Coordinates of C-alpha atoms in Angstrom, one line a residue:
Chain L
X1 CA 0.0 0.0 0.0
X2 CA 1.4 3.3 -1.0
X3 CA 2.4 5.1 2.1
X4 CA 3.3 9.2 2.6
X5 CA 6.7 9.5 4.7
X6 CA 4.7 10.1 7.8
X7 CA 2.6 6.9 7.7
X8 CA 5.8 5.0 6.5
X9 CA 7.6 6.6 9.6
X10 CA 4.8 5.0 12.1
X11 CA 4.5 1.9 10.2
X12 CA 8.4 1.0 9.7
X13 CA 8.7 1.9 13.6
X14 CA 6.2 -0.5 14.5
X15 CA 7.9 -3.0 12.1
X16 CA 11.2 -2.5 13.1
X17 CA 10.6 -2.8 17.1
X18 CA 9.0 -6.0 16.6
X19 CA 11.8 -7.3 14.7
X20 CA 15.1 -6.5 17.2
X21 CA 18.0 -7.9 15.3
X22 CA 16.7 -9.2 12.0
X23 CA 17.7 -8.2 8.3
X24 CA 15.9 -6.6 6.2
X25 CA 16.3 -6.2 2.7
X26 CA 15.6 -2.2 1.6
X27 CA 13.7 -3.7 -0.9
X28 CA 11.6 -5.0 1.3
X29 CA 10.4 -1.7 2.0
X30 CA 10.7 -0.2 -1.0
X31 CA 7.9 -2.3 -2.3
X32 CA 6.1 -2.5 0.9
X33 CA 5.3 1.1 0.7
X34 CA 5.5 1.7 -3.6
X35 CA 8.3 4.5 -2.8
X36 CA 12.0 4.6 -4.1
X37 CA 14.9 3.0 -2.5
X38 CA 16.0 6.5 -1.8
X39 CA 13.2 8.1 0.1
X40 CA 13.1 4.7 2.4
X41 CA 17.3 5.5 3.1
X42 CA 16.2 9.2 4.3
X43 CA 13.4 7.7 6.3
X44 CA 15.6 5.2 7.8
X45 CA 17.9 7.7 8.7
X46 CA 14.9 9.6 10.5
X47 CA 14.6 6.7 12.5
X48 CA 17.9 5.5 13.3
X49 CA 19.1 9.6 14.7
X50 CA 15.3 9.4 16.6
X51 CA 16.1 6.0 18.4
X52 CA 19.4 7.2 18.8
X53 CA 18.2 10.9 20.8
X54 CA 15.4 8.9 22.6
X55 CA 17.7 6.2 23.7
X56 CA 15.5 3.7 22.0
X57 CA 18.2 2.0 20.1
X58 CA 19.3 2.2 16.4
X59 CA 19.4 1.2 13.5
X60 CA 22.6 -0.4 11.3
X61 CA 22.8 -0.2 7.3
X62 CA 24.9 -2.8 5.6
X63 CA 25.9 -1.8 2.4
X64 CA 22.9 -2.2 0.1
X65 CA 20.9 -3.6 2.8
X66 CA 19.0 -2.1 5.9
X67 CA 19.7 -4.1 9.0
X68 CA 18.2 -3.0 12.8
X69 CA 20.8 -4.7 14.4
X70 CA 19.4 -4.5 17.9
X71 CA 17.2 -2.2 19.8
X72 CA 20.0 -2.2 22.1
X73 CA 22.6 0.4 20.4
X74 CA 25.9 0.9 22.6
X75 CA 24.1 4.3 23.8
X76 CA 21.0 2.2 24.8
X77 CA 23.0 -0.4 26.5
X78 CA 24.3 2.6 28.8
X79 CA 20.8 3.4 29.3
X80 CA 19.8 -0.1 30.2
X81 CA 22.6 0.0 32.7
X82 CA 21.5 3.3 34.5
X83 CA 18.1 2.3 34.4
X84 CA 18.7 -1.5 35.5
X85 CA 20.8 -1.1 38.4
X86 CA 18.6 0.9 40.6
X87 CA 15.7 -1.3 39.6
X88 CA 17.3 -4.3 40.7
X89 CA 20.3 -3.4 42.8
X90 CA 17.3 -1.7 45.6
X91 CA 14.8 -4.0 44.5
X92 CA 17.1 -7.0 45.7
X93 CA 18.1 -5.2 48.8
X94 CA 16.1 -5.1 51.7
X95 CA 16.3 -7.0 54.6
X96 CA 12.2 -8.4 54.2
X97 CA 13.4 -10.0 51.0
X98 CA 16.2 -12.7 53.4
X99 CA 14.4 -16.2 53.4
X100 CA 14.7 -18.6 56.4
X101 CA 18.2 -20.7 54.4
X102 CA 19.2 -17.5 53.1
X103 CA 17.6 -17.6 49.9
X104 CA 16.2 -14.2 48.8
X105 CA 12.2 -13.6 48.0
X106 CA 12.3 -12.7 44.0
X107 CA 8.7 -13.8 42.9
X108 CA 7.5 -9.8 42.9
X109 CA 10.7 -9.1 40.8
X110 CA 10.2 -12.1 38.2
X111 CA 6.5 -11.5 38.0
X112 CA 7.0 -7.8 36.4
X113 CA 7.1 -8.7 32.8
X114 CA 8.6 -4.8 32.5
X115 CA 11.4 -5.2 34.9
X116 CA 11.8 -8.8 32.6
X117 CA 11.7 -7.5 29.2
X118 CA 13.9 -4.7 30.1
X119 CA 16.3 -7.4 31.6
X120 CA 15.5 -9.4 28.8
X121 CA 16.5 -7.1 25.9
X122 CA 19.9 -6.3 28.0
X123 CA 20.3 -10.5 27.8
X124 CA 19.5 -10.6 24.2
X125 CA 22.1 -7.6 23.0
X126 CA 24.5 -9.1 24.8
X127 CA 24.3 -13.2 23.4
X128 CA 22.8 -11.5 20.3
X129 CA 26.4 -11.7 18.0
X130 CA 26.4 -15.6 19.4
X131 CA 24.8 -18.4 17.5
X132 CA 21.8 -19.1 19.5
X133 CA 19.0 -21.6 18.3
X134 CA 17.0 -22.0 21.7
X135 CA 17.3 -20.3 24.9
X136 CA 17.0 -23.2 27.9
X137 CA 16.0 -22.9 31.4
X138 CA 15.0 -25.0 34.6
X139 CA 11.0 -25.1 35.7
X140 CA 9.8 -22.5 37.6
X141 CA 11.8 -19.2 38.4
X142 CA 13.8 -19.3 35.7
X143 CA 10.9 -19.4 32.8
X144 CA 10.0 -15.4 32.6
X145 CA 13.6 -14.3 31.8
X146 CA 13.9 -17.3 29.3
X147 CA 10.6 -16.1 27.9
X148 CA 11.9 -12.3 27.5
X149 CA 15.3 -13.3 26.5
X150 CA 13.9 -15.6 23.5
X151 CA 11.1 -13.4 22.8
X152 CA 14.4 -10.6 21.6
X153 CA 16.4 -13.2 20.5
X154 CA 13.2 -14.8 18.6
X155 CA 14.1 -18.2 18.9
X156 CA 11.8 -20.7 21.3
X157 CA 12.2 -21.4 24.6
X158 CA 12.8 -25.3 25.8
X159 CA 12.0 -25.7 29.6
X160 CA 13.8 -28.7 31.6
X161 CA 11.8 -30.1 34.4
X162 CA 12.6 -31.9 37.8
X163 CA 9.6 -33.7 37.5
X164 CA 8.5 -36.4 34.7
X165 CA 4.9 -34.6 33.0
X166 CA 3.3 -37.4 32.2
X167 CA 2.6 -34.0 28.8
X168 CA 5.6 -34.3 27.3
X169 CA 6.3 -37.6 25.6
X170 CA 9.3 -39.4 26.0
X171 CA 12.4 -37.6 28.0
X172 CA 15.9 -37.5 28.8
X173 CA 16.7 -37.4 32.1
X174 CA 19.8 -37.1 34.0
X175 CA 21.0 -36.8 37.4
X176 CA 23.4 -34.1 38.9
X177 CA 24.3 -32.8 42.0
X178 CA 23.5 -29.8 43.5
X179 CA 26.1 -28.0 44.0
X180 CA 25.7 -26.2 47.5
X181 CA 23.0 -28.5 49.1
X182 CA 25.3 -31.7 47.6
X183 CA 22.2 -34.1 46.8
X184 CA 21.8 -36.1 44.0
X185 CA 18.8 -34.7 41.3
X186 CA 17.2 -35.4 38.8
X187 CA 16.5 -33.2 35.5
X188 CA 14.8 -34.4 32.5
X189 CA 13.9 -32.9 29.4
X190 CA 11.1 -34.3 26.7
X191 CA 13.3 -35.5 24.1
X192 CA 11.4 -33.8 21.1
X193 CA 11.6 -30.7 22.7
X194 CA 15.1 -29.9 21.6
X195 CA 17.1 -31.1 18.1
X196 CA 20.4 -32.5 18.2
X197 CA 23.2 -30.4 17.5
X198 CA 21.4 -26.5 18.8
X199 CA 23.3 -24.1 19.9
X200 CA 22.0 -23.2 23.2
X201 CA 21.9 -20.2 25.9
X202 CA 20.9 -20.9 29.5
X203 CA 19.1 -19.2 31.8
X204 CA 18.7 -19.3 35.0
X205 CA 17.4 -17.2 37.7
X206 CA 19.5 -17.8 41.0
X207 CA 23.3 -19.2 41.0
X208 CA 25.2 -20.4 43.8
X209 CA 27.6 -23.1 43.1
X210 CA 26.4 -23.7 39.8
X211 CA 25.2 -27.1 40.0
X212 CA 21.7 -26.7 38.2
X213 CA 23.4 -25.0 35.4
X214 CA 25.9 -27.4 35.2
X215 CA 23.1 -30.0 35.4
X216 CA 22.2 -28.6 32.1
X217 CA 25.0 -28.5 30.9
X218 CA 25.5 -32.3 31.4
X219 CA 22.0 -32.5 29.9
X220 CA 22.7 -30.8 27.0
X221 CA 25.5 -32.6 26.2
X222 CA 23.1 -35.9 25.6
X223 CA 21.4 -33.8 23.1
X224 CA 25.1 -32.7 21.3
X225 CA 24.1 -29.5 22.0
X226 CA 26.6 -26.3 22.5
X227 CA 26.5 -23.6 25.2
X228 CA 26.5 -20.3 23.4
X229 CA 25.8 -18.7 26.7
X230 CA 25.1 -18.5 30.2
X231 CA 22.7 -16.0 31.7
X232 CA 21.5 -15.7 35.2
X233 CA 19.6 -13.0 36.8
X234 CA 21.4 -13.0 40.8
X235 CA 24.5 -14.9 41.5
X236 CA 25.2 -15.5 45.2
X237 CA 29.1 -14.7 46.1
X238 CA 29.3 -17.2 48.9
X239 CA 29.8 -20.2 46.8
X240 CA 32.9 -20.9 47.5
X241 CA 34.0 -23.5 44.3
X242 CA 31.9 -23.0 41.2
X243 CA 31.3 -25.1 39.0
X244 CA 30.4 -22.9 36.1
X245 CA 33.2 -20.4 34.5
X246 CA 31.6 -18.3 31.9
X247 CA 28.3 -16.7 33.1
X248 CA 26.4 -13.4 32.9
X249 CA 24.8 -12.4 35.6
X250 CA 22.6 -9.1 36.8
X251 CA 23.0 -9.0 40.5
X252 CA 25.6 -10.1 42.9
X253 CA 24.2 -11.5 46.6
X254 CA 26.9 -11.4 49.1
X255 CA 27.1 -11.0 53.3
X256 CA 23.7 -12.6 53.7
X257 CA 23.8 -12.4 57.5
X258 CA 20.6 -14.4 58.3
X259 CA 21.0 -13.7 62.2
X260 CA 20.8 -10.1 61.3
X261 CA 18.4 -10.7 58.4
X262 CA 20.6 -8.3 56.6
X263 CA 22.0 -9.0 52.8
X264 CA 24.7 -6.9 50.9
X265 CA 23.3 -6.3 47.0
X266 CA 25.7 -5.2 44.3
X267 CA 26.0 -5.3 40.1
X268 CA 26.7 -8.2 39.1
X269 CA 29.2 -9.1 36.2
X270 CA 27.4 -8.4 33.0
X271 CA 28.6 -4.6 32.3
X272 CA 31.9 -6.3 31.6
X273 CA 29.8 -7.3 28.9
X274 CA 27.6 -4.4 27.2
Chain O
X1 CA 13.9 17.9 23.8
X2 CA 12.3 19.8 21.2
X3 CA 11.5 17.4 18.1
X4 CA 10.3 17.8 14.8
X5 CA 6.8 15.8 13.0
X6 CA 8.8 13.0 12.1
X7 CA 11.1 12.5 15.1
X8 CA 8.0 12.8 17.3
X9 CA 6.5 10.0 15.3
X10 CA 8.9 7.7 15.6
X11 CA 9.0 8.2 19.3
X12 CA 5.2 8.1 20.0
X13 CA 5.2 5.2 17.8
X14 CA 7.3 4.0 20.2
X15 CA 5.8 5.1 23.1
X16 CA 2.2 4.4 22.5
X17 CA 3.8 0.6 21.6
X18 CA 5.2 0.2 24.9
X19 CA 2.1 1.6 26.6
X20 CA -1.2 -0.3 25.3
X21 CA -4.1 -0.2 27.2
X22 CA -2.6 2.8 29.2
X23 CA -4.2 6.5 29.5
X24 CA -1.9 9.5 28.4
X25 CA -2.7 13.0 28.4
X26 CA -2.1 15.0 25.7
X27 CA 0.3 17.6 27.8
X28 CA 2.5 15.1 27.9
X29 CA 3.5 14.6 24.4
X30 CA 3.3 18.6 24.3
X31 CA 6.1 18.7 27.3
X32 CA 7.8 16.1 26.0
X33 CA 8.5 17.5 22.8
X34 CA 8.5 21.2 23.3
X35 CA 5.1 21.3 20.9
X36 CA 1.9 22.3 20.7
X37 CA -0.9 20.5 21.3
X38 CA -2.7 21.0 18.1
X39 CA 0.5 19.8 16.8
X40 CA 0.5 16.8 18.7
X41 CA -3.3 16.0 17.9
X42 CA -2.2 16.2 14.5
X43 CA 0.3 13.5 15.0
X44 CA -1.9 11.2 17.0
X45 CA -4.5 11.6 13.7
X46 CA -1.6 10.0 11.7
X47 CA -0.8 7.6 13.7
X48 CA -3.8 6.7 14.7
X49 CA -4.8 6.6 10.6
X50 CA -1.7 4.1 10.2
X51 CA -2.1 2.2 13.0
X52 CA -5.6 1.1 11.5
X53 CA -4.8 0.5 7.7
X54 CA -1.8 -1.2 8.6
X55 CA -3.7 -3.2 11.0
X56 CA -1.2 -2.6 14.0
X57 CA -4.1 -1.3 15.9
X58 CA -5.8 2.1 17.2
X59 CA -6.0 4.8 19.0
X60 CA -8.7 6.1 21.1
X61 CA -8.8 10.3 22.4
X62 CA -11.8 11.4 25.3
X63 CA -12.1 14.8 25.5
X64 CA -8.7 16.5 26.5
X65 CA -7.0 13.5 26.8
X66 CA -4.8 11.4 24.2
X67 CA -5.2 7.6 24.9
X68 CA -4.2 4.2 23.4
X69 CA -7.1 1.6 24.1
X70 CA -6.0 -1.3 23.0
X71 CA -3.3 -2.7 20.2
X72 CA -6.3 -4.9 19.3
X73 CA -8.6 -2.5 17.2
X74 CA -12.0 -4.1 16.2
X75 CA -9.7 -4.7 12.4
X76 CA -7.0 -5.8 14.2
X77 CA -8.9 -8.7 16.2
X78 CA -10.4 -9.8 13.0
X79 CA -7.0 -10.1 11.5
X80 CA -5.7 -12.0 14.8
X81 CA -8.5 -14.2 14.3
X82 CA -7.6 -15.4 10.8
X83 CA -4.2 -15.2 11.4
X84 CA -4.1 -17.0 14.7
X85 CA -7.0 -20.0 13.7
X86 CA -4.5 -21.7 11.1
X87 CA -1.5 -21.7 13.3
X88 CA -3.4 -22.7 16.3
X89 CA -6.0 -24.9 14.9
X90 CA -3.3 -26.7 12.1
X91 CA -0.4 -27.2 14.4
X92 CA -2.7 -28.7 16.9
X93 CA -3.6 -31.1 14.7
X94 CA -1.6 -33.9 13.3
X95 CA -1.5 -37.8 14.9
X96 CA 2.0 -37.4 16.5
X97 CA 0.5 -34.9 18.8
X98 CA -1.5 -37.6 20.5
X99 CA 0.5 -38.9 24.0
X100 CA -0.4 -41.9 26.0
X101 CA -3.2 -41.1 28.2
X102 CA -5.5 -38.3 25.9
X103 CA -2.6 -35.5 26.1
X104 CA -1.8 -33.4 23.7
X105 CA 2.2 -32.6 23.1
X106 CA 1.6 -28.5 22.9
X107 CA 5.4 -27.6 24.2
X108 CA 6.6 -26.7 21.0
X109 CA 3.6 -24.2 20.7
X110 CA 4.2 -22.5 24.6
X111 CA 7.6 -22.5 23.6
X112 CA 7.4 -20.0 21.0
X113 CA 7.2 -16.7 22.2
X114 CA 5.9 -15.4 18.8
X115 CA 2.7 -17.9 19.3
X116 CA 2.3 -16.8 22.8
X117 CA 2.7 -12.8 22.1
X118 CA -0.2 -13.6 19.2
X119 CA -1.7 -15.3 21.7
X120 CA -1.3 -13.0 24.6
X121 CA -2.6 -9.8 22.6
X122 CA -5.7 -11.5 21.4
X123 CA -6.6 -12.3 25.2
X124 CA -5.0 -8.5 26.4
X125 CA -7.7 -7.2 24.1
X126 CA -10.5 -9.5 25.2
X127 CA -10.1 -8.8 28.8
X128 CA -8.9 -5.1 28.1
X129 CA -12.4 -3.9 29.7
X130 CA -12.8 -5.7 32.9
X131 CA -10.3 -4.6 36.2
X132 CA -7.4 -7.1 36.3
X133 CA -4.8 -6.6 38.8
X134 CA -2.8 -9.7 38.0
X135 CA -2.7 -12.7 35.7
X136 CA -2.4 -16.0 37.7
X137 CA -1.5 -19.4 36.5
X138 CA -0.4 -22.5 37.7
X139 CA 3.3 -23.9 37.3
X140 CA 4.6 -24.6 34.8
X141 CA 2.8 -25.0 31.1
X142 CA 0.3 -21.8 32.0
X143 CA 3.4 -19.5 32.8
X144 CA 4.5 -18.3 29.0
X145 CA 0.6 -17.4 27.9
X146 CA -0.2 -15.8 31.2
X147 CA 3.0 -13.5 31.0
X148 CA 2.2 -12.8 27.5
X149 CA -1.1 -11.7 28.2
X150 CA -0.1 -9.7 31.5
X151 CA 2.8 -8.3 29.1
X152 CA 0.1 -6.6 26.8
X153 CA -2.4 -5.5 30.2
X154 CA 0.8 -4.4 32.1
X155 CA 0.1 -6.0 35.1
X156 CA 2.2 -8.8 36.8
X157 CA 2.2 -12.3 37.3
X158 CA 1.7 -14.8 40.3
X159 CA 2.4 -18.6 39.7
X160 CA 0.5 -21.1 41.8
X161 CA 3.0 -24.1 42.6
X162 CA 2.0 -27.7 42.8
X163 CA 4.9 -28.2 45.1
X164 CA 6.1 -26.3 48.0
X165 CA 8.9 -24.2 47.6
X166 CA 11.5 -22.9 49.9
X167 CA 12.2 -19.8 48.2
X168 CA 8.6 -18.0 48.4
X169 CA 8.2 -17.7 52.6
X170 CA 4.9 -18.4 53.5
X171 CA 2.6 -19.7 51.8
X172 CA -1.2 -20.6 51.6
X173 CA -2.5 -23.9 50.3
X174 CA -5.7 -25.5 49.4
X175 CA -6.7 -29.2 47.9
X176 CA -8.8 -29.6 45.5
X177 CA -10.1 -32.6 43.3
X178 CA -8.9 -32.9 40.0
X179 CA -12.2 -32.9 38.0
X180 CA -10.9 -35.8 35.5
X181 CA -8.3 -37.9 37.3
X182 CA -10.8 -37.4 40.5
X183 CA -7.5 -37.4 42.3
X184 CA -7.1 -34.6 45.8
X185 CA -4.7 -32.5 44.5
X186 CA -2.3 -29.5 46.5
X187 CA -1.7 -25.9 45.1
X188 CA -0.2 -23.6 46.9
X189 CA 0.6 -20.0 46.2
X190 CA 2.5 -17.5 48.4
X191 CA 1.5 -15.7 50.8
X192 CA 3.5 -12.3 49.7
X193 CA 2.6 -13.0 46.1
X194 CA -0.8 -11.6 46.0
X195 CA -2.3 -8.6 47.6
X196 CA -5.9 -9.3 49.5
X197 CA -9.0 -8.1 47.4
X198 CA -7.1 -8.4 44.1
X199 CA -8.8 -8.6 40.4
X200 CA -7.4 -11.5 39.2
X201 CA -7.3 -13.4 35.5
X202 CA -6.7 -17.0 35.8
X203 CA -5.2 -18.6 33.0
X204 CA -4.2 -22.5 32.1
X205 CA -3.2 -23.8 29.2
X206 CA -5.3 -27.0 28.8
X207 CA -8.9 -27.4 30.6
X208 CA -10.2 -30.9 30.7
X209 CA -13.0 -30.4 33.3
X210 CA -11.7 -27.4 35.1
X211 CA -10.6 -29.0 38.4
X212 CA -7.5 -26.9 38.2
X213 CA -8.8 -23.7 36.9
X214 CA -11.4 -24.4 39.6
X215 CA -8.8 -24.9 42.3
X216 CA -7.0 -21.5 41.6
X217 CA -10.9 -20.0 42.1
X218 CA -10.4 -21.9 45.4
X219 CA -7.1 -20.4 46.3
X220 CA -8.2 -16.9 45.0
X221 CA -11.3 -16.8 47.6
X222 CA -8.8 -17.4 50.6
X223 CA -7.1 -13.8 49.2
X224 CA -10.7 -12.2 49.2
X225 CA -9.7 -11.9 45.8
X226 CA -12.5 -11.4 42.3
X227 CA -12.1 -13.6 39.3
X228 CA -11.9 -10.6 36.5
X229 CA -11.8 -13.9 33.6
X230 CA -10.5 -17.3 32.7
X231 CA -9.1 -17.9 29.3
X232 CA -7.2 -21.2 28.2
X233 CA -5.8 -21.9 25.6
X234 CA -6.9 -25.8 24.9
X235 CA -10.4 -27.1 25.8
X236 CA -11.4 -30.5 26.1
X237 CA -14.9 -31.2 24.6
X238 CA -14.4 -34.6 26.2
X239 CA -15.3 -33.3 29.9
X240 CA -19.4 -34.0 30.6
X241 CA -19.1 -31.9 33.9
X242 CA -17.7 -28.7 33.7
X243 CA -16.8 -27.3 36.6
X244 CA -16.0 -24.2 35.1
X245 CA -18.6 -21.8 33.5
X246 CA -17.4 -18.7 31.7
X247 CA -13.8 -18.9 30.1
X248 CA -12.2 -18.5 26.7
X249 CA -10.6 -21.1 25.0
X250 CA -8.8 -20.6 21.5
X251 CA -9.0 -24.3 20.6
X252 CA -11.2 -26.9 21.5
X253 CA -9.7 -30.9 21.7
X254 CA -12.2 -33.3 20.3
X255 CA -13.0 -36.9 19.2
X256 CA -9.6 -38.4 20.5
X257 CA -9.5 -41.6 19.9
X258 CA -5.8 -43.3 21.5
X259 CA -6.3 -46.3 19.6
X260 CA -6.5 -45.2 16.1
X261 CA -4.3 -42.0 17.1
X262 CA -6.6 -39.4 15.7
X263 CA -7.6 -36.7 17.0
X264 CA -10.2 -33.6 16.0
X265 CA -9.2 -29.9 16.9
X266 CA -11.1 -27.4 16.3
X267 CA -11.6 -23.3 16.8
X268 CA -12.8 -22.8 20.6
X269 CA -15.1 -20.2 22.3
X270 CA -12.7 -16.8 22.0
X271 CA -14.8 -15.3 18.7
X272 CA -18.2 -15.0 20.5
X273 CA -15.5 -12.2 22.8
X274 CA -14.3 -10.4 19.7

């Protein structure tokens, strides 16, 4: 449908937010709209210096191509940072939030889907220049930041259970060992959930020594699967040995003093990352 | 910062995406871009105009305010509906679907966060009118559709567990009867999770004959709390006893028959709500 620039300006916003890190042919446009190549480059460039002022993102050109690269330009990624840390760094903190075993209360936190997707675009720019065919995570906690991360990333989500659905056809199941309480688990995974050979991010929302993402790691492995990433949203410092070496995580927990009920919150590692 | 007409519709474009079913008055786009507010009706007008042909949505203005009702114009849920009844209604189909037991295999469908944001909207819209202060589902297949829905109300999320767990404090639990199995059942749901009195949209993905969806009722009346709506996304016709009375479904399961591994699925209650 023939479009004036200002429609095509609405209309290529819309088109380009839903599709964060896809290329797209200037064709595409181009014929989308009945205009010259030309007029779509000036628009584009309207829209890449607005996203850019408003801290929305941008927009990358490849020679005879127009690519959105990622909502998440360098600028935005600052912006993320600044806007992330207070959410999280305060919203972790608190001494209501220290659990009888010195876990921390998170459900409020995990059941924003804003404070997720905003977490969840951060996620995505970073593992976006990775080969990633499936974001995995661990039933429950861990499901709303796979779902954001995927959901910017779009690929699908594959969700690895402790418990055999009697839903899900046949499974693979392993067993691992928890890395700070030391018990032997079990993890399995319906078998047509997942195709040999993916390249896989996992997700995770709470990290101490590691041993459920190592678990699927393990689990992964009977799949001939690769890691392309590790993402969790609050690591605990405590653990003292961990068993995973390359991870991204949000928030740092440390000095959980559950006499006091007091917890120490900082920024975790991933803005070594953006 | 002062922007021109095409700057300041890229960024409402934006804006107005990130913000369905929200209420913004029209000073604030005047503040926000140094402009008058004739200007800025001007600009609504065009986007509002694009938003409808292109079929992204609408935009609705009362008297001296500017607002965004819904993505989901009355065009737009049309196009949702032929759009969404093929991939829903054809990949639900098909004999390897068909588990031991009557299930249907539907994890590749939660898994894609494309499906569920479809999905999610659709249901945003249809509930768009009623008071919903949270979406609740039960751990874990209702978790990706309910935060896609609560995504488009913006409102969160509270999961009721089967199981409980250490990391949610206290926690109140029912039993309830699993209207098909006829097994008593736990769900539990913490304490913290859910304020007293709250408007509350249950969602499941699969309804056989409602025990569960009629458990979470349960569960909801010991938080004084109002079912807003119920929307699944798979209904079994099989069930003679509903326990359930008013809910959506998109799909409706019928005629399984395990032995020749055929199954019948077709469109479920949602377009009487469109």
């Amino acid at each position: 449908m023939k479009l004036r620039r200002s429609g095509r300006l609405v209309d290529m916003t819309h088109y380009l937010l839903e599709r964060p890190h896809h290329l797209i042919p200037l064709t595409f446009f181009a014929e989308r709209y009945e205009s010259a190549k030309s007029s779509i480059s000036e628009d584009l460039t309207i829209i890449k210096q607005t996203f850019e002022q408003q801290g929305i993102g941008t927009v990358r050109t490849l020679p005879g191509r127009s690519r959105r690269r990622a909502i998440h330009s360098e600028n935005d990624r600052r912006g993320s940072r600044r806007k992330l840390s207070p959410i999280c760094v305060n919203s972790c903190r608190g001494p209501d939030r220290l659990l009888p075993g010195g876990y921390l209360y998170m459900t409020d936190i995990l059941g924003d889907p804003r404070i997720m997707n905003k977490i969840g675009r951060l996620y995505a720019s970073i593992f976006a220049d990775r080969p990633v065919d499936v974001v995995m995570t661990i039933a429950t906690n861990g499901i709303p930041l796979a779902y954001a991360i995927a959901n910017f990333l779009h690929v699908p989500v594959v969700i690895v259970r402790h418990d055999n659905k009697v839903t899900e056809g046949p499974m693979v199941s392993i067993n691992y060992v928890s890395g700070s309480s030391r018990r032997i688990q079990t993890m399995v995974l319906s078998k047509r959930s997942l195709a040999e050979g993916s390249n896989v991010l996992i997700v995770d929302d709470f990290m101490k020594a590691g041993g459920t993402v190592n678990g699927m790691v393990s689990l992964l492995q009977e799949f001939n699967g690769n890691v392309s990433g590790i993402g969790v949203l609050v690591e605990s410092e405590e653990a003292k040995e961990r068993l995973v070496d390359e991870y991204i995580s949000l928030v740092k927990l440390s000095a959980v003093d559950i006499k006091e009920k007091r917890i120490a919150v900082k920024e975790g590692n991933y803005k070594a990352f953006v």
